[in-house]
Short mmCIF file of C-alpha atoms in Angstrom, two decimals:
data_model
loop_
_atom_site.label_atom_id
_atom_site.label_comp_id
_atom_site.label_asym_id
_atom_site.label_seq_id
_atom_site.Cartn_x
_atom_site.Cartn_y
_atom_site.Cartn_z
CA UNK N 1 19.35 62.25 -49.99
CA UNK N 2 17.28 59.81 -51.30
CA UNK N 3 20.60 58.72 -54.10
CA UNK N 4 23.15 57.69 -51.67
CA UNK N 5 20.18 55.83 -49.58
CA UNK N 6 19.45 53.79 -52.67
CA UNK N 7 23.21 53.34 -53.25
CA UNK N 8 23.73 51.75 -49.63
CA UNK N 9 21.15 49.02 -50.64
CA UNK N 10 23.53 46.52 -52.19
CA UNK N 11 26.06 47.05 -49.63
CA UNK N 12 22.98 46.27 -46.32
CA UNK N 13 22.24 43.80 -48.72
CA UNK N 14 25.24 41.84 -49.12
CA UNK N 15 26.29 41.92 -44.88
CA UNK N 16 24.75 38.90 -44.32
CA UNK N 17 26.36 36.26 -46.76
CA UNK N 18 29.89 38.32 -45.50
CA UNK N 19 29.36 37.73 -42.32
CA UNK N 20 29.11 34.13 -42.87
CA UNK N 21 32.47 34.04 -44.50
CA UNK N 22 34.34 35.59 -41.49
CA UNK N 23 36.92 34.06 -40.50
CA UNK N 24 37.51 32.04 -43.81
CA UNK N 25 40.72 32.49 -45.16
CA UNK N 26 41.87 31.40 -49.01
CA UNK N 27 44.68 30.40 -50.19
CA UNK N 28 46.60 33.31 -52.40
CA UNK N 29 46.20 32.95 -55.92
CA UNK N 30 49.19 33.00 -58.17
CA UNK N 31 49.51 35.21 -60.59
CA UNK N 32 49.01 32.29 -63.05
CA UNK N 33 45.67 31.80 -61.70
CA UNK N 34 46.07 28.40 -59.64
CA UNK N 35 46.19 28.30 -55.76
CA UNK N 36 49.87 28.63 -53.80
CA UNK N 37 50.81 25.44 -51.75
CA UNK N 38 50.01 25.41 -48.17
CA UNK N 39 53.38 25.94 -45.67
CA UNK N 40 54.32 22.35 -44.56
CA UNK N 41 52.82 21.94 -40.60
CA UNK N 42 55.42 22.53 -38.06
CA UNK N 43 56.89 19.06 -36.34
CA UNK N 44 55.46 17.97 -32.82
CA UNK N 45 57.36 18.38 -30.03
CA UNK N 46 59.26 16.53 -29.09
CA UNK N 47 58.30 13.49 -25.91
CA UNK N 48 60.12 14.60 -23.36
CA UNK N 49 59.62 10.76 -21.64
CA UNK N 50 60.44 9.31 -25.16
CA UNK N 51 62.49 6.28 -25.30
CA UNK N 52 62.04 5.39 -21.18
CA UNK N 53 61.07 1.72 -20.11
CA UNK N 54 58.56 2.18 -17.46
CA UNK N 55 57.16 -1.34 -17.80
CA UNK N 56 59.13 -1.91 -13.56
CA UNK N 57 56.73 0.62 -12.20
CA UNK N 58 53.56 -0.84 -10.40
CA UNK N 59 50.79 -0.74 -12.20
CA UNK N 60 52.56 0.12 -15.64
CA UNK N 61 53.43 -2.37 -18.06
CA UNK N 62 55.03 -1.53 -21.54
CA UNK N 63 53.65 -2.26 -25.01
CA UNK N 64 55.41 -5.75 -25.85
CA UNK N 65 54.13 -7.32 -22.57
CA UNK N 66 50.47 -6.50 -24.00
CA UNK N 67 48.55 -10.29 -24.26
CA UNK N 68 48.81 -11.62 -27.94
CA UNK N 69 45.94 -10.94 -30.26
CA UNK N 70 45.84 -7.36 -29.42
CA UNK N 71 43.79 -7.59 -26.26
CA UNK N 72 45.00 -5.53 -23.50
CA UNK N 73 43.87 -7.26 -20.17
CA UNK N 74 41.53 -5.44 -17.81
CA UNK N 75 42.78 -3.86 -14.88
CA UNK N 76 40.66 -4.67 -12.01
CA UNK N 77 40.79 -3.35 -8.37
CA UNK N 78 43.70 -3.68 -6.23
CA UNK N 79 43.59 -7.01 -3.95
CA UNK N 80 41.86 -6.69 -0.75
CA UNK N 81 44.19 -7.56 2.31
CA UNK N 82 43.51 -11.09 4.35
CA UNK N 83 43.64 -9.64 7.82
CA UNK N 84 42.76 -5.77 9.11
CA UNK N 85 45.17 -3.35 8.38
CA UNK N 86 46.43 -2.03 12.47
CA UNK N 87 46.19 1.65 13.62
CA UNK N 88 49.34 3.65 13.08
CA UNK N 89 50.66 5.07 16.48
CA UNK N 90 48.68 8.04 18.11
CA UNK N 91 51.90 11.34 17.50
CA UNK N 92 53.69 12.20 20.27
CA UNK N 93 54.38 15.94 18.41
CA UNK N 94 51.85 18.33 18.78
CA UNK N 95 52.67 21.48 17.11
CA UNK N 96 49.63 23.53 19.05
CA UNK N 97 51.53 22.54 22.22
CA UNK N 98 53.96 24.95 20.92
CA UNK N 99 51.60 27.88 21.12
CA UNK N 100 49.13 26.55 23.85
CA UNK N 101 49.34 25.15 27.17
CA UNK N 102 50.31 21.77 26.93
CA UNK N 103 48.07 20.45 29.51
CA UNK N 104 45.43 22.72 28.32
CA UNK N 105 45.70 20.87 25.30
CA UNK N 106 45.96 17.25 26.63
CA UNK N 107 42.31 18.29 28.45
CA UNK N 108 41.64 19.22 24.70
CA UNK N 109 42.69 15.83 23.08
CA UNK N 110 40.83 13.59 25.98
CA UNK N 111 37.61 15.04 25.55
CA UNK N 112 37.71 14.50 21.95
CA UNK N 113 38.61 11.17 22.40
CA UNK N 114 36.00 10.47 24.95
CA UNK N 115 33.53 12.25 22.27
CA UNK N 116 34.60 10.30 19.46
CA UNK N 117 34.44 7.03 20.42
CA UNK N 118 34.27 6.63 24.22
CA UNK N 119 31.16 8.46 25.24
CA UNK N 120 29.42 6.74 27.83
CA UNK N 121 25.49 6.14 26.29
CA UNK N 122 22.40 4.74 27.88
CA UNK N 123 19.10 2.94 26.93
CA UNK N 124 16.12 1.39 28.47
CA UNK N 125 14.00 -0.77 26.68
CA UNK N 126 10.54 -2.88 27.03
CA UNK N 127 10.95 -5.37 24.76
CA UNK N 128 7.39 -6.93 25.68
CA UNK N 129 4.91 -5.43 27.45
CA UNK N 130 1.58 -7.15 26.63
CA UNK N 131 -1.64 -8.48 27.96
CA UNK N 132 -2.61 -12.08 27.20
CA UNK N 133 -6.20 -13.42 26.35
CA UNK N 134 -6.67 -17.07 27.14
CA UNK N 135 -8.90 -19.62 28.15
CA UNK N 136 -8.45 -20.69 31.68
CA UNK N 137 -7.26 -17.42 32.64
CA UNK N 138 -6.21 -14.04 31.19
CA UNK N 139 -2.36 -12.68 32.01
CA UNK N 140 0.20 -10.36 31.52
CA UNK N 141 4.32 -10.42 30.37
CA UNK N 142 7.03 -8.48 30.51
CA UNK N 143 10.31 -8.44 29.29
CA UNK N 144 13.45 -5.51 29.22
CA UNK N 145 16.20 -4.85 29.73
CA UNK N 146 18.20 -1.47 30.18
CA UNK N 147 22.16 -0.80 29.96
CA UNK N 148 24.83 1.92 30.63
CA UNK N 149 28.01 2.21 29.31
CA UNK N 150 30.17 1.85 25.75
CA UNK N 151 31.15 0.35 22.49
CA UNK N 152 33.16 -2.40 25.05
CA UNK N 153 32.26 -2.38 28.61
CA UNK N 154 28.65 -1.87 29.48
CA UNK N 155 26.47 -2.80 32.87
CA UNK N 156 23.47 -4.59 31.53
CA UNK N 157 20.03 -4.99 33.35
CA UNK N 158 16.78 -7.59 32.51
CA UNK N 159 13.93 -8.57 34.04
CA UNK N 160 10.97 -10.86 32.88
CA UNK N 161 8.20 -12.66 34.08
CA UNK N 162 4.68 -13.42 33.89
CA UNK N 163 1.31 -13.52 35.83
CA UNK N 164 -2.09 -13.48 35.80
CA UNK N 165 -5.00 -11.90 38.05
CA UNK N 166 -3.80 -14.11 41.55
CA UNK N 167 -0.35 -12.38 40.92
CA UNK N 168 3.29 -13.05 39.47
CA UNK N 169 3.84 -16.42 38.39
CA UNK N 170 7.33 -16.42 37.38
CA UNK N 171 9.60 -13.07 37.92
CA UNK N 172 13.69 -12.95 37.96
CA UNK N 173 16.15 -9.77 37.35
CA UNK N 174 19.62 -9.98 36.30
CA UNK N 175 22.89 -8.05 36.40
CA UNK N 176 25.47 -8.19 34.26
CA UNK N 177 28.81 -7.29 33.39
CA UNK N 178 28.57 -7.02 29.02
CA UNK N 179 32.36 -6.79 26.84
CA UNK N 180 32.20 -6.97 23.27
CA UNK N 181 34.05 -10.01 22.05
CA UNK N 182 33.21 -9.76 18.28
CA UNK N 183 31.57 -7.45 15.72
CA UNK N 184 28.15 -8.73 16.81
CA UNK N 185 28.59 -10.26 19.50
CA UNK N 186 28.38 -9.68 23.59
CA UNK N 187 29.91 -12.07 25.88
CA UNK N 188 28.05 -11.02 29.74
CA UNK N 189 28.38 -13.02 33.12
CA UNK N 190 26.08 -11.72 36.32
CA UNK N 191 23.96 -12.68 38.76
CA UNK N 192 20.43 -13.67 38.40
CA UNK N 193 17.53 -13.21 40.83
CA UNK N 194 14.41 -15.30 40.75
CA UNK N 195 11.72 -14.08 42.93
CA UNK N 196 8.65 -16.56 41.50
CA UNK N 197 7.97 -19.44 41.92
CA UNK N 198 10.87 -19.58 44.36
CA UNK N 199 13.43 -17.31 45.43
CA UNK N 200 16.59 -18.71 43.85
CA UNK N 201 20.16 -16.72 43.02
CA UNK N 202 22.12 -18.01 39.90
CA UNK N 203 25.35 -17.23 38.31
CA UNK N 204 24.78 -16.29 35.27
CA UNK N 205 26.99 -16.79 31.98
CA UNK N 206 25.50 -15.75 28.64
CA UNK N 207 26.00 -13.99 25.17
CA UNK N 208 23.95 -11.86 23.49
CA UNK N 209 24.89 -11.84 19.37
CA UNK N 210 23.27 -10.75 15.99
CA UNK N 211 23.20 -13.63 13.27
CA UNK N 212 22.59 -13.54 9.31
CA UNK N 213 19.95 -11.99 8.04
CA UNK N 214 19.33 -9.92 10.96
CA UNK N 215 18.75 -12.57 13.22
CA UNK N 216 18.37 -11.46 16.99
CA UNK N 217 19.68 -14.41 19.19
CA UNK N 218 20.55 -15.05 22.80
CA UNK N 219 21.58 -17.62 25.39
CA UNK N 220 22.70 -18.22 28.72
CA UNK N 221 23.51 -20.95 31.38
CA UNK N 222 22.57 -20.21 34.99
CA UNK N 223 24.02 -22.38 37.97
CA UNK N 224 21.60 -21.46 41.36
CA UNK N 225 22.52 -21.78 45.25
CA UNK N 226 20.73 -24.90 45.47
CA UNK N 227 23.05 -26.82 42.43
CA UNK N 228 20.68 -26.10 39.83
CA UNK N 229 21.69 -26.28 36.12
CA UNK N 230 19.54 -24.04 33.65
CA UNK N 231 19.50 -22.85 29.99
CA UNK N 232 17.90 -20.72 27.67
CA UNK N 233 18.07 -19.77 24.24
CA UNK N 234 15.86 -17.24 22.13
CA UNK N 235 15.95 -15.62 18.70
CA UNK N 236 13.93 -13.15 17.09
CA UNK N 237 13.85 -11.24 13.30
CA UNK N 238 12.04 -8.36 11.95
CA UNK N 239 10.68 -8.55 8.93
CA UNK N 240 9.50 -4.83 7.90
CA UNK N 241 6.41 -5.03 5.90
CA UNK N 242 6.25 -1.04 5.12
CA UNK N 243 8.41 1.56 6.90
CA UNK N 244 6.11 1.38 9.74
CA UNK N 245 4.69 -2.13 10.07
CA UNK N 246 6.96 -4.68 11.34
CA UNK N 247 6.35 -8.81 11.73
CA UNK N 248 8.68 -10.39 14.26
CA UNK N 249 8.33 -13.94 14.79
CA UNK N 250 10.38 -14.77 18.14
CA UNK N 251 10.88 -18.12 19.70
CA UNK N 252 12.61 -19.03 23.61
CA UNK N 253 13.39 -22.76 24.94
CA UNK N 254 14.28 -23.38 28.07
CA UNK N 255 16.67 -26.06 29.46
CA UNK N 256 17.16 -28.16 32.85
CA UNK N 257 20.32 -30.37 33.75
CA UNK N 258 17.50 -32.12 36.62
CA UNK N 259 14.24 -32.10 38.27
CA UNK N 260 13.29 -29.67 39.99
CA UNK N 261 10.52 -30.53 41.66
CA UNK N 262 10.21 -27.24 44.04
CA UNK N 263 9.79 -25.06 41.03
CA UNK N 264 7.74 -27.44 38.91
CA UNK N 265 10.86 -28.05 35.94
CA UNK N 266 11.58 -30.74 34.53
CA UNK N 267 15.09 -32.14 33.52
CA UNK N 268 15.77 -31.45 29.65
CA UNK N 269 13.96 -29.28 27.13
CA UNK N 270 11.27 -28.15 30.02
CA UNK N 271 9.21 -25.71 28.20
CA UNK N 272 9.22 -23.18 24.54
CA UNK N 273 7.12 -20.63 23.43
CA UNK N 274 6.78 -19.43 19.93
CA UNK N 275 5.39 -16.02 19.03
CA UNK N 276 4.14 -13.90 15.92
CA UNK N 277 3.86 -10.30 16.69
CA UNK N 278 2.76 -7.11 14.05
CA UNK N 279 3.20 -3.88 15.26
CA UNK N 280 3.03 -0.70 14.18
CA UNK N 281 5.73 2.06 15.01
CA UNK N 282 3.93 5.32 15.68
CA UNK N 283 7.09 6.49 16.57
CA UNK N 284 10.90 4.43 16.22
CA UNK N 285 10.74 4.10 20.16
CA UNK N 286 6.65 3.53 20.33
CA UNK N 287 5.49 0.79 18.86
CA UNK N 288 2.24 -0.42 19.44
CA UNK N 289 1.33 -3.77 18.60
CA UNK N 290 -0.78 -7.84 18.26
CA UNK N 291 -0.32 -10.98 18.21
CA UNK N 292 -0.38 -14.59 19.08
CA UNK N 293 1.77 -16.96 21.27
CA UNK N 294 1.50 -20.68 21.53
CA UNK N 295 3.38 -22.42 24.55
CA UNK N 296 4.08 -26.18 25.25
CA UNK N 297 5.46 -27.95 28.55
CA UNK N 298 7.45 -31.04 27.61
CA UNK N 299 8.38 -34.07 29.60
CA UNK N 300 8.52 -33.86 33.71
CA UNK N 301 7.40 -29.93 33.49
CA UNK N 302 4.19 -31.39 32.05
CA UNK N 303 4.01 -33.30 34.04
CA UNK N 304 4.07 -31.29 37.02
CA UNK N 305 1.47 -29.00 35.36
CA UNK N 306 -0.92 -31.30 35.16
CA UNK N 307 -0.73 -32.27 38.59
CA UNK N 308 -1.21 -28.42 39.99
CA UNK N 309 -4.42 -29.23 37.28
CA UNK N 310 -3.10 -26.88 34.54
CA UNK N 311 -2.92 -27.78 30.95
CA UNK N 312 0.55 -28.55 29.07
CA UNK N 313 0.12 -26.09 26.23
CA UNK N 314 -2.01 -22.94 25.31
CA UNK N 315 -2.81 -20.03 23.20
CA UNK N 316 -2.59 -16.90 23.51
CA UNK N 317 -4.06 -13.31 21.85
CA UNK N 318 -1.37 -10.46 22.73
CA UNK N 319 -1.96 -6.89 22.61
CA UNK N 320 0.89 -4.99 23.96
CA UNK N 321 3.33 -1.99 24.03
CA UNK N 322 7.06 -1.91 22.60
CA UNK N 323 9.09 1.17 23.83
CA UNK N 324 12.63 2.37 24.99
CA UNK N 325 14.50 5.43 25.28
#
């Protein structure tokens, strides 16, 4: 036994250096000694597209119309179109009306088109809601807004005001009719209701529209019973410190065409108010937050403030509450 064990050896030996070699294959050796020729590699076959001139098809262009030096010219993206690009028509041919009911269907295709697109939404929002800290007086303001509808056509409602601890000082509501004219923009015409300092109703006529750089901004004219012309413009931004903590400066000017003594305007820029407010969102639609206001009378409305022995301007600390839902 122990002979043809010893005579395997060379052959266990050898396996690995074979095994490398697999595969290999040499040329045949002539009986002379030297290597045969290799067989000649057979032809390619043959471009079936060979000899056609697709340089007329878009986007292809053949070799000789390649720039001079060799450079082939980038291809960059196709051009973008100059105006929007219109809906095709909604088909007429539904093939499932061929196994369904048809009106079944039409139900079908109305609800998904009132899903996608024309579902009726909701929202009701306190923009401010804040207690004010000031000398000659603490206070309180409010401003919201809620609205019903769509994309287009929605019925829009705001109310502000402000008071301190005799009772409201100034108060109005307003209800309008909002259509989306633009991208960003809301054209809305109403009626407005002032209920402090005096009752007054107003036509109202205003926009509501979001600017550059995330600019909130807003005006409107208002023409009262009485013949009174007013305006009013505002604007706000958020700048987000953190995903949480949000600075919004916000400013509002408002405008008279006259006097008006009974309410204590005057004609022109009659009063602004400029505010820096950090809050904190404990939640998207709770917001906590601080702040500080600074408001200035101009012309005849200081005037007239003076007279009912208030001051023109003043400061004010805010704490307050941002919500909707």
């Amino acid at each position: 036994m122990k002979a043809p064990l010893i005579a395997l050896l060379p052959a266990l030996w050898a396996a690995p250096a074979l095994a490398q070699h697999a595969g290999h294959e040499t040329a045949p050796v002539s009986p002379t000694g030297s290597s045969a020729p290799a067989a000649p590699a057979s032809p390619p076959a043959a471009d079936p597209h060979a000899g056609q001139d697709m340089g007329d098809m878009p986007g292809m262009a053949s070799p000789s119309a390649a720039p001079a030096g060799g450079q082939a010219e980038a291809m960059g993206p196709p051009p973008v179109p100059d105006h929007e690009t219109p809906a095709p028509p909604p088909p007429t041919d539904h093939l499932a009306d061929k196994v369904f009911d048809p009106a079944a269907m039409d139900r079908a295709r109305a609800l998904l088109r009132q899903e996608h697109g024309g579902a009726q939404v909701s929202q009701v929002m306190a923009n401010l809601l804040e207690y004010r800290a000031r000398s000659g007086g603490d206070g309180y303001h409010w401003d919201g807004e809620a609205w019903f509808g769509g994309d287009l056509n929605r019925l829009v409602l705001k109310s502000e005001g402000e008071g301190d601890r005799h009772g409201v000082e100034t108060g109005e509501a307003q209800v309008l009719y909002s259509r989306a004219v633009g991208l960003y923009t809301d054209l809305q015409v109403g009626v407005r209701q002032d209920v402090e300092p005096k009752s007054r109703t107003y036509a109202a006529v205003g926009f509501e529209t979001l600017l550059p750089y995330w600019i909130e901004a807003s005006g409107g004219l208002f023409l009262s019973n009485k013949g009174d012309v007013l305006g009013r413009a505002e604007g706000a931004i958020d700048w987000r410190l953190t995903q949480r903590l949000i600075l919004q400066p916000r400013a509002e000017l408002n405008f008279a065409a006259q006097d008006i003594p009974e309410t204590a305007t005057g004609s022109g820029l009659s009063d602004g108010e400029l505010g820096l407010r950090l809050r904190y969102e404990v939640r998207r639609e709770f917001a906590p937050y601080v702040g500080v206001t600074w408001a200035r009378r101009l012309g005849r409305t200081a005037d007239y403030a003076r007279t009912q022995g208030r001051e023109a301007s003043d400061t004010s600390f805010v704490v307050g509450l941002r919500g909707w839902f």
